């Protein structure tokens, strides 16, 4: 019986899930889970890639302990963040996190080289401060010597796959988050790269999800105790989650709910119109060359920060229970940039409410109620705008990811949108990760067959 190992790394935690098929159904087993968070180094927010690799290998070794050796392993993470490698393929500097403030002022710098409207028309990616293009411009302005030394840019999952296999490739779905890829294609936009003054040589060939890189490096084999194939899934976590949407219709309305909430649909062609740009919808690459037309919403990041600032005294379930009893009716814009990386989320939330002359939440239940009700309102706004842009009315929303377990938020979403809500699977990202591996290895003939198995199983 062939097992497939999906390593799903989010901004707050990572998990290793083994998957196989039995009697036409998916069988899943979580073998390892670990915390993950940004760290501050020399004034910057960074990801500790050495620690991430150690956690990846620790989880892989657990497979030996339970006697289930995978035939393939794949990794997915969030988008936009990258590492730069020198000619010896060693990291130059740290992996700076997307919430770092280095991109402050970079909208204006990029616009000097290519106007916002033209950038969107070419790449289909809206102006978001954490996009790769703005991170690279920050490097060019503040540390050009790093770019001068760079031989290769690898997005975070590409780099982790490289550490496992020794093969450096750039996977399509993760590259498409950068605002440096031609919309609806699997090619870098050389015009954008040239006009921004970025070195073209650092951008390697883009390959599709499902690409098999090869075996584990021998030193990695020695550390984990076995060999297996390294297969690139849709390595942007949202695109893996979309693969696991258990819909039986074409182009369902999905909501990938986690640290970020991302709502959208799958299309065959991008929409790079001015109307789409103004409404901040993104056109990113999906599995099989599909375009994922969607909007980023701040998501559960806000409640995650509040929970932590409350000393983790309450579980998410308890916060939901208290929120349900609250009568506060305050609604905020969850996409306010002040919520991206504040020093104190509770203080920032209260300040935003006060500025809008709305009741200010005081108790934990009120804080949670404001956040969850604001998220539901944002989901409704996004669904309505998506329907207007696509000319399609959607009767249901398929919520996948960790947020699918938030029954209170799902209920608020159903009430706010007036749509039927299908919740789950909660581990959609890891499931989509292993589906791409399974298709590559011939377990399923295509994504349609794989999704049918998800519906039957979960």
Tab-separated table of C-alpha atoms in Angstrom, residues 14-217:
chain	number	residue	atom	x	y	z
A	14	UNK	CA	3.246	22.866	10.289
A	15	UNK	CA	1.948	19.327	9.964
A	16	UNK	CA	2.901	16.038	8.324
A	17	UNK	CA	-0.012	13.984	6.974
A	18	UNK	CA	0.306	10.539	5.448
A	19	UNK	CA	-2.306	9.576	2.916
A	20	UNK	CA	-3.225	6.437	1.028
A	21	UNK	CA	-6.271	4.979	-0.694
A	22	UNK	CA	-8.256	2.021	0.599
A	23	UNK	CA	-11.388	0.731	-1.129
A	24	UNK	CA	-11.616	3.898	-3.194
A	25	UNK	CA	-11.374	6.219	-0.221
A	26	UNK	CA	-8.672	8.480	1.145
A	27	UNK	CA	-7.232	7.419	4.485
A	28	UNK	CA	-5.320	10.108	6.369
A	29	UNK	CA	-3.000	9.950	9.345
A	30	UNK	CA	-1.310	12.886	11.020
A	31	UNK	CA	2.175	11.841	12.058
A	32	UNK	CA	3.696	15.102	13.273
A	33	UNK	CA	2.792	18.700	14.068
A	34	UNK	CA	5.056	21.575	15.021
A	35	UNK	CA	4.799	25.312	15.789
A	36	UNK	CA	6.074	27.927	13.385
A	37	UNK	CA	6.397	31.653	13.795
A	38	UNK	CA	8.314	34.638	12.538
A	39	UNK	CA	11.391	35.639	14.485
A	40	UNK	CA	13.084	38.997	14.805
A	41	UNK	CA	16.720	39.152	13.698
A	42	UNK	CA	18.670	42.389	13.403
A	43	UNK	CA	15.439	44.359	13.304
A	44	UNK	CA	13.778	42.215	10.634
A	45	UNK	CA	11.016	39.614	10.794
A	46	UNK	CA	12.423	36.393	9.347
A	47	UNK	CA	11.696	32.685	8.929
A	48	UNK	CA	14.230	30.294	10.476
A	49	UNK	CA	14.844	27.962	7.530
A	50	UNK	CA	17.276	25.774	9.500
A	51	UNK	CA	14.633	25.182	12.129
A	52	UNK	CA	12.034	24.476	9.462
A	53	UNK	CA	14.284	21.850	7.866
A	54	UNK	CA	14.887	20.224	11.258
A	55	UNK	CA	11.122	20.013	11.846
A	56	UNK	CA	10.562	18.620	8.354
A	57	UNK	CA	13.112	15.867	8.946
A	58	UNK	CA	11.807	15.121	12.445
A	59	UNK	CA	8.358	14.528	10.997
A	60	UNK	CA	9.753	12.422	8.176
A	61	UNK	CA	11.545	10.214	10.710
A	62	UNK	CA	8.215	9.601	12.473
A	63	UNK	CA	7.180	7.607	9.400
A	64	UNK	CA	9.889	5.076	10.219
A	65	UNK	CA	8.695	4.836	13.818
A	66	UNK	CA	5.171	3.922	12.730
A	67	UNK	CA	6.381	1.644	9.923
A	68	UNK	CA	4.851	3.619	7.045
A	69	UNK	CA	7.452	4.768	4.538
A	70	UNK	CA	6.111	7.213	1.929
A	71	UNK	CA	6.801	6.747	-1.766
A	72	UNK	CA	6.746	10.511	-2.221
A	73	UNK	CA	6.937	13.718	-0.195
A	74	UNK	CA	5.880	17.270	-1.072
A	75	UNK	CA	5.856	20.609	0.754
A	76	UNK	CA	3.518	23.597	0.549
A	77	UNK	CA	3.754	26.987	2.286
A	78	UNK	CA	2.329	30.504	2.019
A	79	UNK	CA	3.241	32.624	-0.996
A	80	UNK	CA	5.534	35.533	-1.938
A	81	UNK	CA	8.466	34.862	0.458
A	82	UNK	CA	11.779	33.710	-0.996
A	83	UNK	CA	15.467	33.085	-0.398
A	84	UNK	CA	18.419	34.139	-2.536
A	85	UNK	CA	21.269	31.727	-3.218
A	86	UNK	CA	24.837	32.402	-4.342
A	87	UNK	CA	26.749	30.473	-7.021
A	88	UNK	CA	27.468	27.720	-4.476
A	89	UNK	CA	23.687	27.514	-3.862
A	90	UNK	CA	24.080	28.773	-0.302
A	91	UNK	CA	21.657	31.247	1.231
A	92	UNK	CA	22.558	34.925	1.128
A	93	UNK	CA	21.050	36.564	4.185
A	94	UNK	CA	17.890	35.443	5.990
A	95	UNK	CA	14.479	34.523	4.612
A	96	UNK	CA	12.681	37.780	5.393
A	97	UNK	CA	8.978	37.377	6.205
A	98	UNK	CA	6.209	39.079	4.252
A	99	UNK	CA	4.982	40.962	7.325
A	100	UNK	CA	8.316	42.763	7.701
A	101	UNK	CA	8.181	46.534	7.238
A	102	UNK	CA	10.969	46.656	4.641
A	103	UNK	CA	8.401	47.105	1.887
A	104	UNK	CA	7.123	50.394	3.326
A	105	UNK	CA	7.278	52.972	0.527
A	106	UNK	CA	7.912	50.380	-2.177
A	107	UNK	CA	4.571	50.967	-3.914
A	108	UNK	CA	5.915	54.299	-5.060
A	109	UNK	CA	9.320	52.888	-6.031
A	110	UNK	CA	7.853	50.167	-8.262
A	111	UNK	CA	5.369	52.627	-9.762
A	112	UNK	CA	8.311	54.740	-10.958
A	113	UNK	CA	9.256	51.858	-13.246
A	114	UNK	CA	5.842	50.447	-14.111
A	115	UNK	CA	2.457	52.034	-13.307
A	116	UNK	CA	0.013	50.121	-11.118
A	117	UNK	CA	-2.505	49.738	-13.942
A	118	UNK	CA	0.072	48.293	-16.327
A	119	UNK	CA	1.516	45.951	-13.714
A	120	UNK	CA	-1.935	44.506	-13.032
A	121	UNK	CA	-2.766	44.282	-16.737
A	122	UNK	CA	0.408	42.238	-17.283
A	123	UNK	CA	0.499	40.032	-14.158
A	124	UNK	CA	-3.085	40.055	-12.841
A	125	UNK	CA	-1.781	40.599	-9.303
A	126	UNK	CA	-3.185	43.509	-7.240
A	127	UNK	CA	-1.028	45.934	-5.287
A	128	UNK	CA	-0.330	44.204	-1.972
A	129	UNK	CA	2.557	45.459	0.122
A	130	UNK	CA	4.002	42.006	0.782
A	131	UNK	CA	4.202	40.886	-2.869
A	132	UNK	CA	7.569	39.585	-4.032
A	133	UNK	CA	8.036	42.464	-6.450
A	134	UNK	CA	7.967	44.955	-3.560
A	135	UNK	CA	10.255	42.796	-1.422
A	136	UNK	CA	12.792	42.673	-4.249
A	137	UNK	CA	12.539	46.417	-4.794
A	138	UNK	CA	13.227	46.913	-1.080
A	139	UNK	CA	16.375	44.820	-1.444
A	140	UNK	CA	17.433	46.772	-4.500
A	141	UNK	CA	17.038	50.063	-2.642
A	142	UNK	CA	18.501	49.119	0.741
A	143	UNK	CA	20.879	46.184	0.132
A	144	UNK	CA	21.802	46.041	-3.573
A	145	UNK	CA	24.943	44.063	-2.748
A	146	UNK	CA	22.740	41.080	-1.870
A	147	UNK	CA	21.106	41.129	-5.298
A	148	UNK	CA	24.526	41.513	-6.896
A	149	UNK	CA	25.695	38.284	-5.233
A	150	UNK	CA	22.514	36.370	-6.029
A	151	UNK	CA	22.623	33.474	-8.462
A	152	UNK	CA	19.133	32.066	-7.907
A	153	UNK	CA	15.837	33.045	-6.324
A	154	UNK	CA	13.770	30.229	-4.830
A	155	UNK	CA	10.420	30.664	-3.150
A	156	UNK	CA	10.269	29.105	0.295
A	157	UNK	CA	8.762	25.712	-0.683
A	158	UNK	CA	11.077	25.561	-3.706
A	159	UNK	CA	14.029	26.052	-1.371
A	160	UNK	CA	12.816	23.364	1.035
A	161	UNK	CA	12.345	20.956	-1.883
A	162	UNK	CA	15.882	21.846	-2.977
A	163	UNK	CA	17.238	21.014	0.488
A	164	UNK	CA	15.554	17.592	0.293
A	165	UNK	CA	16.373	16.702	-3.313
A	166	UNK	CA	19.305	18.841	-4.400
A	167	UNK	CA	17.243	19.963	-7.419
A	168	UNK	CA	16.365	23.651	-7.725
A	169	UNK	CA	13.144	24.344	-9.628
A	170	UNK	CA	10.467	27.045	-9.409
A	171	UNK	CA	6.921	25.717	-9.088
A	172	UNK	CA	4.198	27.567	-11.006
A	173	UNK	CA	1.539	28.225	-8.349
A	174	UNK	CA	4.005	29.726	-5.878
A	175	UNK	CA	5.734	31.796	-8.581
A	176	UNK	CA	2.398	33.241	-9.676
A	177	UNK	CA	2.008	35.026	-6.312
A	178	UNK	CA	5.019	37.242	-7.060
A	179	UNK	CA	3.572	39.827	-9.501
A	180	UNK	CA	6.464	38.868	-11.785
A	181	UNK	CA	4.731	36.185	-13.903
A	182	UNK	CA	2.605	36.861	-16.988
A	183	UNK	CA	-1.054	36.386	-16.062
A	184	UNK	CA	-2.422	33.018	-17.138
A	185	UNK	CA	0.976	31.746	-18.261
A	186	UNK	CA	3.850	29.803	-16.787
A	187	UNK	CA	6.439	32.357	-17.870
A	188	UNK	CA	8.239	35.174	-16.100
A	189	UNK	CA	7.338	38.643	-17.355
A	190	UNK	CA	10.753	39.725	-18.609
A	191	UNK	CA	9.501	43.237	-19.303
A	192	UNK	CA	8.482	43.780	-15.671
A	193	UNK	CA	11.716	42.252	-14.379
A	194	UNK	CA	13.836	44.393	-16.704
A	195	UNK	CA	12.070	47.664	-15.990
A	196	UNK	CA	12.334	47.086	-12.234
A	197	UNK	CA	16.065	46.488	-12.646
A	198	UNK	CA	16.089	43.000	-11.168
A	199	UNK	CA	18.776	40.556	-12.402
A	200	UNK	CA	17.053	38.200	-14.868
A	201	UNK	CA	19.493	35.353	-14.200
A	202	UNK	CA	18.119	34.713	-10.698
A	203	UNK	CA	14.753	33.558	-12.067
A	204	UNK	CA	14.836	29.890	-13.040
A	205	UNK	CA	12.547	27.862	-15.253
A	206	UNK	CA	8.967	27.564	-14.007
A	207	UNK	CA	7.617	23.993	-13.764
A	208	UNK	CA	4.048	22.756	-13.153
A	209	UNK	CA	2.765	21.221	-9.919
A	210	UNK	CA	3.208	17.470	-9.991
A	211	UNK	CA	6.832	17.744	-11.141
A	212	UNK	CA	8.913	14.910	-9.696
A	213	UNK	CA	12.323	16.276	-8.694
A	214	UNK	CA	13.887	12.901	-7.920
A	215	UNK	CA	15.117	11.023	-4.867
A	216	UNK	CA	16.072	12.397	-1.481
A	217	UNK	CA	19.680	13.527	-1.247
